[in-house]
GROMACS .gro file of C-alpha atoms in nm:
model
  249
    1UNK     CA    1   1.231  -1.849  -0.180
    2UNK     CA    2   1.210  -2.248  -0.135
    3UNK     CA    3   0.799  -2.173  -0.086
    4UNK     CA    4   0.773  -1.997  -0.396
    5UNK     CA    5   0.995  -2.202  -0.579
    6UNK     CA    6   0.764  -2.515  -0.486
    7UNK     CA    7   0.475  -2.351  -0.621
    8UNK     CA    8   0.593  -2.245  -0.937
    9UNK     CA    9   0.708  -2.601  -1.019
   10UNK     CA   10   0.376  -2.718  -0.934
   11UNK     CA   11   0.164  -2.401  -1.034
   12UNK     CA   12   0.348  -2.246  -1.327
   13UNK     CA   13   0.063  -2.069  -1.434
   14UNK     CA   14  -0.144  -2.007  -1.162
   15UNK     CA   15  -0.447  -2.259  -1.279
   16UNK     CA   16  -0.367  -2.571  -1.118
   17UNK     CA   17  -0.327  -2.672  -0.766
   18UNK     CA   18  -0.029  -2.839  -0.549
   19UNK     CA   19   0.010  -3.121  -0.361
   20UNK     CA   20  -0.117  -3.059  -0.012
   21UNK     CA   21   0.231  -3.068   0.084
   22UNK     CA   22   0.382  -2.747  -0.085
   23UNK     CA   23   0.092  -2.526   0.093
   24UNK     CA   24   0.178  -2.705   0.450
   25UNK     CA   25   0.560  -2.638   0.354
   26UNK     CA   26   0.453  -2.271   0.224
   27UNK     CA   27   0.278  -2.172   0.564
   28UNK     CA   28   0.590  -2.305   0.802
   29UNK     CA   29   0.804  -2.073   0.544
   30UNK     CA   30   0.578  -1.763   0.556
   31UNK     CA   31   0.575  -1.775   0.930
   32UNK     CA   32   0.913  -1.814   1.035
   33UNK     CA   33   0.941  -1.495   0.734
   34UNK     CA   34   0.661  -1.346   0.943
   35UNK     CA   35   0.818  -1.409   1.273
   36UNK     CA   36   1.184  -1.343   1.176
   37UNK     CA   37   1.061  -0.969   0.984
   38UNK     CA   38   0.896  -0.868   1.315
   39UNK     CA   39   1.205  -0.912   1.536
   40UNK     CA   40   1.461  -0.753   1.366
   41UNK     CA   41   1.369  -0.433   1.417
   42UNK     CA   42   1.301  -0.457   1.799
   43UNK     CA   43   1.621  -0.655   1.797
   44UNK     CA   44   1.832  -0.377   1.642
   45UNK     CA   45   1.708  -0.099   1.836
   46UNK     CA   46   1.781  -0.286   2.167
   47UNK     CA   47   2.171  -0.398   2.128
   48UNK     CA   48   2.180  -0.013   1.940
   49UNK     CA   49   2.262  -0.170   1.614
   50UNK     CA   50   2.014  -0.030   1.401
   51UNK     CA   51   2.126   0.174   1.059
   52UNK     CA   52   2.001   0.335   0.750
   53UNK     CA   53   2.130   0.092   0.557
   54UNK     CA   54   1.972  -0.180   0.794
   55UNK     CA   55   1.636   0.009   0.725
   56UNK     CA   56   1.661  -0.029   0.352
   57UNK     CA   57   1.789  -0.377   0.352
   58UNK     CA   58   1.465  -0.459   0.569
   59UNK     CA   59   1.254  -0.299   0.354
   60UNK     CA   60   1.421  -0.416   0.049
   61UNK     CA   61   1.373  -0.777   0.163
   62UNK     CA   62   1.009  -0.686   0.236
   63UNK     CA   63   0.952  -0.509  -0.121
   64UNK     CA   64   1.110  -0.806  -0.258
   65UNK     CA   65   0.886  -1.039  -0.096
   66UNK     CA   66   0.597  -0.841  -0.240
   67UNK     CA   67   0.637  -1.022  -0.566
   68UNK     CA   68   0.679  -1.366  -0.456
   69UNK     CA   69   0.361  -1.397  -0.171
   70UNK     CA   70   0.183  -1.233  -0.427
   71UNK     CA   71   0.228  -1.470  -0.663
   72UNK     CA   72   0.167  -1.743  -0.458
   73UNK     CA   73  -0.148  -1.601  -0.362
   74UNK     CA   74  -0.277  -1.613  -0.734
   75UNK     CA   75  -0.153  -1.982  -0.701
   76UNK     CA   76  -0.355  -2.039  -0.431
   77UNK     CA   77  -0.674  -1.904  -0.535
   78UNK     CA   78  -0.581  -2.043  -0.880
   79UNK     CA   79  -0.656  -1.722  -1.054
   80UNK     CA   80  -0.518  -1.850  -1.378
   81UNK     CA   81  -0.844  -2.016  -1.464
   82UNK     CA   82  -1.057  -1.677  -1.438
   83UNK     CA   83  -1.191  -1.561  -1.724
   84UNK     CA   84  -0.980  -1.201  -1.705
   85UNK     CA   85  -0.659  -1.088  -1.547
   86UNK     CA   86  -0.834  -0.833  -1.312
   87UNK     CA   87  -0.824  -1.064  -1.025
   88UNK     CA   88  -0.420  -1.097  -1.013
   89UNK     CA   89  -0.424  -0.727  -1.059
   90UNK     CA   90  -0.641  -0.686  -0.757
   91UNK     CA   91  -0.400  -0.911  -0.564
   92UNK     CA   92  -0.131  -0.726  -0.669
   93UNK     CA   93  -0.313  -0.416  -0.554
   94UNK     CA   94  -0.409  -0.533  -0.218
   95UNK     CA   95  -0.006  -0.631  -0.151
   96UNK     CA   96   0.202  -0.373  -0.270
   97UNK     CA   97  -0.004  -0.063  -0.162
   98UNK     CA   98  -0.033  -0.094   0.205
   99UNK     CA   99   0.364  -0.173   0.196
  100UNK     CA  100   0.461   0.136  -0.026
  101UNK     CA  101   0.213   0.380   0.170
  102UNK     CA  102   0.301   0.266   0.545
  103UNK     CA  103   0.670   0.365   0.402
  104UNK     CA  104   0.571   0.677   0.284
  105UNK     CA  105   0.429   0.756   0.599
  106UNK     CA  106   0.708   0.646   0.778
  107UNK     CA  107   0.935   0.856   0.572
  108UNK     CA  108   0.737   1.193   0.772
  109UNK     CA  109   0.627   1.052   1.064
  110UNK     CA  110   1.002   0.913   1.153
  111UNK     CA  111   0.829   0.592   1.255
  112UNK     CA  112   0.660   0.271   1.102
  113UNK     CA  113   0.299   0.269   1.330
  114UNK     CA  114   0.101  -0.018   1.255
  115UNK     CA  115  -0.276  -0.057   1.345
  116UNK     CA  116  -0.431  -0.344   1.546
  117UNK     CA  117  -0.487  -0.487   1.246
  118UNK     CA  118  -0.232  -0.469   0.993
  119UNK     CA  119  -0.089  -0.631   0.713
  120UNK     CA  120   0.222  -0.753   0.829
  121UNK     CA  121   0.073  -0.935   1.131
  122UNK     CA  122  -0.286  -0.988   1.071
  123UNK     CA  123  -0.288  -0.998   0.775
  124UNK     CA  124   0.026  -1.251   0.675
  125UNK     CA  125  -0.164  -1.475   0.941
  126UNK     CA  126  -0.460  -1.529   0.755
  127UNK     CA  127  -0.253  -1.603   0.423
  128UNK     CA  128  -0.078  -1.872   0.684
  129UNK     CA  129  -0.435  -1.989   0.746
  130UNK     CA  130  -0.534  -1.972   0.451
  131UNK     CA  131  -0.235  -2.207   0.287
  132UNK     CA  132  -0.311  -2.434   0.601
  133UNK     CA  133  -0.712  -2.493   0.519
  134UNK     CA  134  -0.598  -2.551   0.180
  135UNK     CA  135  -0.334  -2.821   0.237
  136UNK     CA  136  -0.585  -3.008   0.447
  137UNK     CA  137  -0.904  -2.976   0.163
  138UNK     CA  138  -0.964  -3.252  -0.023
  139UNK     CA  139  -1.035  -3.065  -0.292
  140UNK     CA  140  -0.891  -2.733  -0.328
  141UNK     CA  141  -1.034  -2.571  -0.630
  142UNK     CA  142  -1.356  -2.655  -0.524
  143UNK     CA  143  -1.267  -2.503  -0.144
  144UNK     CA  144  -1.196  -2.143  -0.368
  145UNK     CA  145  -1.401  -2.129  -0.670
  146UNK     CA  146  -1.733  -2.262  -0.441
  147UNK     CA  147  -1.997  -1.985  -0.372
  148UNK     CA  148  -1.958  -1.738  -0.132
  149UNK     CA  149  -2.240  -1.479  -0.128
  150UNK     CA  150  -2.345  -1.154  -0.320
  151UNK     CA  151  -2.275  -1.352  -0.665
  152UNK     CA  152  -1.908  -1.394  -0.512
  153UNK     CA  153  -1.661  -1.669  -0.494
  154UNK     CA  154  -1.480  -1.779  -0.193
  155UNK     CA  155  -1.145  -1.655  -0.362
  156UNK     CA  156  -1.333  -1.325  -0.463
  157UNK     CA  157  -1.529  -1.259  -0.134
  158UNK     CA  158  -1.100  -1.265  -0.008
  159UNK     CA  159  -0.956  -1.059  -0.229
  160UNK     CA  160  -1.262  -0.794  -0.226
  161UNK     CA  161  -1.215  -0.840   0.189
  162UNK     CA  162  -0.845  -0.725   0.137
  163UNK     CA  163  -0.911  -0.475  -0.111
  164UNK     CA  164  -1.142  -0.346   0.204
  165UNK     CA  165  -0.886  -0.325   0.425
  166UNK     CA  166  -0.644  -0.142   0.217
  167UNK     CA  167  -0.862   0.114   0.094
  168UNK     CA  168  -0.903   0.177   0.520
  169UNK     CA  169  -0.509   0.103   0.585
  170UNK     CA  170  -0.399   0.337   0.306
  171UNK     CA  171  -0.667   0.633   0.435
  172UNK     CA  172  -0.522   0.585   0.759
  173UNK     CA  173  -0.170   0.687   0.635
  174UNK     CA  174  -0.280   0.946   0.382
  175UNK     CA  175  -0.494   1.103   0.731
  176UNK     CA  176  -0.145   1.047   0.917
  177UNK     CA  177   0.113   1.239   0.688
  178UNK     CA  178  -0.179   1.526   0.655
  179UNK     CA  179  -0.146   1.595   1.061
  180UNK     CA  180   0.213   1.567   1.089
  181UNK     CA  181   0.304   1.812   0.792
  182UNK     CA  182  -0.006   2.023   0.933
  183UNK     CA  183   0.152   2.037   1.225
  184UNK     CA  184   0.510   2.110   1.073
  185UNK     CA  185   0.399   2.355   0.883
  186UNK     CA  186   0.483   2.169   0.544
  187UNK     CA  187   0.330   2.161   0.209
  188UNK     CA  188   0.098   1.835   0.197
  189UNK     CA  189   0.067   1.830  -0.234
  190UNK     CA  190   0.484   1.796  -0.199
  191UNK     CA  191   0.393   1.500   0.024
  192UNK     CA  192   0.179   1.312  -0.202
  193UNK     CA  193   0.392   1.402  -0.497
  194UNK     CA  194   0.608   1.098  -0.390
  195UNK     CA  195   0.322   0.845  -0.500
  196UNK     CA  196   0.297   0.932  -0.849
  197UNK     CA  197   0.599   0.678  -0.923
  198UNK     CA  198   0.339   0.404  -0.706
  199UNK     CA  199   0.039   0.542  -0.907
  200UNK     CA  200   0.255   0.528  -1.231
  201UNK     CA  201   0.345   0.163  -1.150
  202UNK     CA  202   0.045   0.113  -1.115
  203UNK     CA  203  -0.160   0.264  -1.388
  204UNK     CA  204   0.114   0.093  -1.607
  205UNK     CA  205  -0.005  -0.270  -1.490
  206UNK     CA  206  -0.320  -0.224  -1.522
  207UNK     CA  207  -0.329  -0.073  -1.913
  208UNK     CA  208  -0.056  -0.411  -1.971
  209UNK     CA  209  -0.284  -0.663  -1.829
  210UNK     CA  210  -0.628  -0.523  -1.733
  211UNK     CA  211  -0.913  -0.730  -1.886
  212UNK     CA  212  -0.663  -0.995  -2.090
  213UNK     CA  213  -0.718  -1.367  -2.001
  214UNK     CA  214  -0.444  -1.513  -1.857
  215UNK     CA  215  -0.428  -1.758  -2.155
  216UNK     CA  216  -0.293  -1.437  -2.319
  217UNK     CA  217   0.004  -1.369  -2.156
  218UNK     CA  218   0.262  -1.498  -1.958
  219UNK     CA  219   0.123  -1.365  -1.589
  220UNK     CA  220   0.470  -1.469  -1.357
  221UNK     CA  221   0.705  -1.283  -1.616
  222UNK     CA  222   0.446  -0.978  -1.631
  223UNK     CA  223   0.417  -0.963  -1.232
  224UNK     CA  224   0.780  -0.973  -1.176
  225UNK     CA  225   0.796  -0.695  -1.446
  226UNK     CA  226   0.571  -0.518  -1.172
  227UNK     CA  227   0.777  -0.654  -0.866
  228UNK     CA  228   1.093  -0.493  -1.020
  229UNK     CA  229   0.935  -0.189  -1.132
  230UNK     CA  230   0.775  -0.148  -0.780
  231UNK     CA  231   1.089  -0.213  -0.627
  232UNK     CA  232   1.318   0.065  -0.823
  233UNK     CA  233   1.026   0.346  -0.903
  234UNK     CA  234   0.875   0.297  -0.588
  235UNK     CA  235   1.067   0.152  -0.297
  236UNK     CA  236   1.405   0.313  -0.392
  237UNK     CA  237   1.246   0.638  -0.423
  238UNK     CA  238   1.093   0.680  -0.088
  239UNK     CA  239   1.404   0.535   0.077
  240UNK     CA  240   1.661   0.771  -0.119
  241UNK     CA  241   1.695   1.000   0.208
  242UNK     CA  242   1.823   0.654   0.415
  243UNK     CA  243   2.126   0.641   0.160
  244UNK     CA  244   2.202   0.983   0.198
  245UNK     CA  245   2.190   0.965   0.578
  246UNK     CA  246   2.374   0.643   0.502
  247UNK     CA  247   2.686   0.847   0.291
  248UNK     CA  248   2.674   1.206   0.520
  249UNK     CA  249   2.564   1.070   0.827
   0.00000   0.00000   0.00000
């Protein structure tokens, strides 16, 4: 909260960069986030502490923190200056997917499995990195907006690189639900009937925003609109059988 509230001091709007400070200060707070989100678990499961209503106050935090790394992110990259608003949408994308589908696979499966390269590890490391290489440029919107190859940015050649990685992440989890309801003899359509509120959420930010320049609207208020409306549609959804464990069980 202290990172993000540095950067939208200094970076309202998403088109103007920070001192070199707030990104140094930013990747010491997304670390110790990092650090502190991967322990918990392994912490409560060896003193036999863990809970439903642990699980959902984990994930809660971690849906929550969806909208603000997000958000810093488009800071970063200072995706306020593009020409459209498709860019913050693909950021937006590339976050909140991977997080909403590793939960709905954990919701069959009975267990979170992450890949040897996830999001939550390998992929919060290279935002670290990336907040680090910025804080020591000497020019930062030059270090993103400089070319990159195939007619691409630096800041677009990332984003399309994440984009990647979900589409493979997400495939993975669809491919992992499939085998364990095949195996449980379980309708699979049921299954993926729990994305349509994701899908929903989705389709909904991109008819608000898709191909408005961010001149045009006010992109932190319309991206906390989505972090909220990701968090109740989405999140809450999935994790209704963890309250209901939490009440009967």
């Amino acid at each position: 909260l202290a990172g993000y509230a540095l950067v939208c001091l200094y970076a309202p709007t998403f088109s103007n960069p920070c001192p070199s400070w707030v990104w140094m200060v930013l990747a010491v707070c997304t670390f110790g986030y990092q650090t502190l989100d991967n322990i918990d678990g392994k912490q409560a499961r060896r003193t036999n502490s863990s809970s439903a209503l642990g699980l959902c106050i984990d994930h809660g935090v971690d849906a929550l923190n969806i909208a603000l790394s997000s958000q810093n992110v488009m800071a970063l990259l200072q995706l306020g200056n593009h020409n459209s608003t498709w860019a913050c949408l693909a950021v937006w994308t590339a976050t909140s997917t991977p997080f909403f589908y590793a939960t709905w696979e954990e919701h069959f499966t009975g267990s979170l499995y992450l890949g040897a390269f996830n999001g939550p590890t390998d992929g919060v490391l290279i935002v670290c990195a990336s907040y680090v290489v910025t804080a020591l440029s000497s020019d930062p919107t030059y270090l993103w907006n400089a070319y990159f190859a195939f007619g691409m940015s630096r800041a677009e050649a990332m984003i399309s690189f994440y984009m990647i990685c979900v589409f493979f992440t997400v495939l993975g989890n669809i491919v992992s639900v499939h085998k364990e309801l095949r195996r449980k003899v379980r309708p699979f359509c049921a299954a993926m009937g729990l994305t349509l509120p994701f899908c929903l959420h989705l389709g909904i930010g991109y008819w608000m925003l898709g191909g408005l320049q961010p001149a045009d609207v006010d992109l932190r208020v319309s991206f906390w609109f989505l972090g909220f409306s990701f968090l109740i549609l989405a999140y809450l959804r999935l994790c209704q059988f963890n309250f209901w464990l939490l009440i009967f069980g």
